[in-house]
Amino acid sequence: MRLTEQAVEQARAIGATEEIEAMRLAEQKLARANKNMAEEDYKRARVLAEQAELDARLAEAQVLTGKSEEQLAELKARITRLRKQLGDMQ
C-alpha cells in the first residue's frame, strides 16, 4: 500500500490531476484498496493497490509526455524564428 500511495503522490507532484482518467482511476482504486484493508480483504486490497500504482504511473507518464511535447513545440518554434531571422539577414 505504501508504494501505491507514493506512486499516487509522485504523480500528483508532477501535475497529474483527476482530469487525467488514469489518475482518477488510481485514486478510486487506492480508496477501494484502503476500504478492503479495513475490511480485512487483503487479497482484493493488494490487487486494487497494484492496479492503482500502475494507473498512477501511467498518469505520471502522460503528464511528462505532454510536457515534453510542449517543450519540443516551443523549441521548433524558436528554430523557425531563428531560421527566418537568418534568412532575412541574407
mmCIF file of C-alpha atoms in Angstrom:
data_model
loop_
_atom_site.group_PDB
_atom_site.id
_atom_site.type_symbol
_atom_site.label_atom_id
_atom_site.label_comp_id
_atom_site.label_asym_id
_atom_site.label_seq_id
_atom_site.Cartn_x
_atom_site.Cartn_y
_atom_site.Cartn_z
ATOM 1 C CA MET A 1 0.000 0.000 0.000
ATOM 2 C CA ARG A 2 2.840 2.361 0.795
ATOM 3 C CA LEU A 3 4.318 2.026 -2.711
ATOM 4 C CA THR A 4 0.933 2.750 -4.224
ATOM 5 C CA GLU A 5 0.449 5.824 -2.061
ATOM 6 C CA GLN A 6 3.912 7.037 -3.044
ATOM 7 C CA ALA A 7 3.177 6.488 -6.749
ATOM 8 C CA VAL A 8 -0.071 8.471 -6.453
ATOM 9 C CA GLU A 9 1.677 11.288 -4.568
ATOM 10 C CA GLN A 10 4.502 11.386 -7.103
ATOM 11 C CA ALA A 11 2.020 11.632 -9.971
ATOM 12 C CA ARG A 12 0.248 14.483 -8.169
ATOM 13 C CA ALA A 13 3.570 16.217 -7.540
ATOM 14 C CA ILE A 14 4.374 16.410 -11.242
ATOM 15 C CA GLY A 15 0.939 17.708 -12.091
ATOM 16 C CA ALA A 16 -1.384 14.747 -12.592
ATOM 17 C CA THR A 17 -4.940 15.665 -11.678
ATOM 18 C CA GLU A 18 -8.263 13.889 -11.804
ATOM 19 C CA GLU A 19 -8.754 15.386 -15.252
ATOM 20 C CA ILE A 20 -6.476 12.571 -16.411
ATOM 21 C CA GLU A 21 -8.529 9.401 -16.395
ATOM 22 C CA ALA A 22 -5.633 7.211 -15.274
ATOM 23 C CA MET A 23 -5.145 9.428 -12.227
ATOM 24 C CA ARG A 24 -8.837 9.381 -11.406
ATOM 25 C CA LEU A 25 -8.782 5.573 -11.623
ATOM 26 C CA ALA A 26 -5.657 5.389 -9.451
ATOM 27 C CA GLU A 27 -7.269 7.433 -6.710
ATOM 28 C CA GLN A 28 -10.513 5.461 -6.870
ATOM 29 C CA LYS A 29 -8.713 2.126 -6.727
ATOM 30 C CA LEU A 30 -6.498 3.296 -3.875
ATOM 31 C CA ALA A 31 -9.585 4.347 -1.920
ATOM 32 C CA ARG A 32 -11.193 0.949 -2.534
ATOM 33 C CA ALA A 33 -7.956 -0.808 -1.571
ATOM 34 C CA ASN A 34 -7.916 1.102 1.719
ATOM 35 C CA LYS A 35 -11.541 0.124 2.293
ATOM 36 C CA ASN A 36 -10.712 -3.518 1.585
ATOM 37 C CA MET A 37 -7.789 -3.343 4.014
ATOM 38 C CA ALA A 38 -10.129 -2.054 6.718
ATOM 39 C CA GLU A 39 -12.485 -4.934 5.945
ATOM 40 C CA GLU A 40 -9.531 -7.375 6.113
ATOM 41 C CA ASP A 41 -9.986 -8.414 2.472
ATOM 42 C CA TYR A 42 -6.247 -8.323 1.941
ATOM 43 C CA LYS A 43 -6.140 -10.174 -1.375
ATOM 44 C CA ARG A 44 -8.576 -7.762 -3.031
ATOM 45 C CA ALA A 45 -6.783 -4.811 -1.421
ATOM 46 C CA ARG A 46 -3.462 -5.973 -2.868
ATOM 47 C CA VAL A 47 -4.885 -6.366 -6.371
ATOM 48 C CA LEU A 48 -6.507 -2.927 -6.264
ATOM 49 C CA ALA A 49 -3.361 -1.350 -4.845
ATOM 50 C CA GLU A 50 -1.257 -2.837 -7.639
ATOM 51 C CA GLN A 51 -3.727 -1.581 -10.247
ATOM 52 C CA ALA A 52 -3.787 1.852 -8.639
ATOM 53 C CA GLU A 53 0.005 2.026 -8.701
ATOM 54 C CA LEU A 54 0.080 1.200 -12.411
ATOM 55 C CA ASP A 55 -2.645 3.746 -13.136
ATOM 56 C CA ALA A 56 -0.718 6.414 -11.205
ATOM 57 C CA ARG A 57 2.458 5.628 -13.133
ATOM 58 C CA LEU A 58 0.521 5.863 -16.400
ATOM 59 C CA ALA A 59 -0.888 9.250 -15.377
ATOM 60 C CA GLU A 60 2.616 10.419 -14.491
ATOM 61 C CA ALA A 61 3.935 9.265 -17.869
ATOM 62 C CA GLN A 62 1.089 11.034 -19.654
ATOM 63 C CA VAL A 63 1.850 14.309 -17.853
ATOM 64 C CA LEU A 64 5.574 14.026 -18.593
ATOM 65 C CA THR A 65 4.875 13.206 -22.236
ATOM 66 C CA GLY A 66 2.623 16.237 -22.528
ATOM 67 C CA LYS A 67 5.277 18.477 -21.001
ATOM 68 C CA SER A 68 7.931 17.075 -23.344
ATOM 69 C CA GLU A 69 5.692 17.660 -26.353
ATOM 70 C CA GLU A 70 5.133 21.270 -25.263
ATOM 71 C CA GLN A 71 8.873 21.809 -24.871
ATOM 72 C CA LEU A 72 9.523 20.276 -28.289
ATOM 73 C CA ALA A 73 6.914 22.514 -29.916
ATOM 74 C CA GLU A 74 8.494 25.565 -28.273
ATOM 75 C CA LEU A 75 11.959 24.573 -29.479
ATOM 76 C CA LYS A 76 10.667 24.053 -33.009
ATOM 77 C CA ALA A 77 9.032 27.497 -32.932
ATOM 78 C CA ARG A 78 12.302 29.068 -31.771
ATOM 79 C CA ILE A 79 14.263 27.316 -34.517
ATOM 80 C CA THR A 80 11.760 28.513 -37.099
ATOM 81 C CA ARG A 81 12.077 32.102 -35.836
ATOM 82 C CA LEU A 82 15.883 31.898 -35.905
ATOM 83 C CA ARG A 83 15.881 30.498 -39.435
ATOM 84 C CA LYS A 84 13.566 33.304 -40.529
ATOM 85 C CA GLN A 85 15.809 35.908 -38.886
ATOM 86 C CA LEU A 86 18.879 34.415 -40.560
ATOM 87 C CA GLY A 87 17.072 34.343 -43.894
ATOM 88 C CA ASP A 88 16.109 37.991 -43.530
ATOM 89 C CA MET A 89 19.755 38.925 -42.890
ATOM 90 C CA GLN A 90 20.992 37.470 -46.162
#
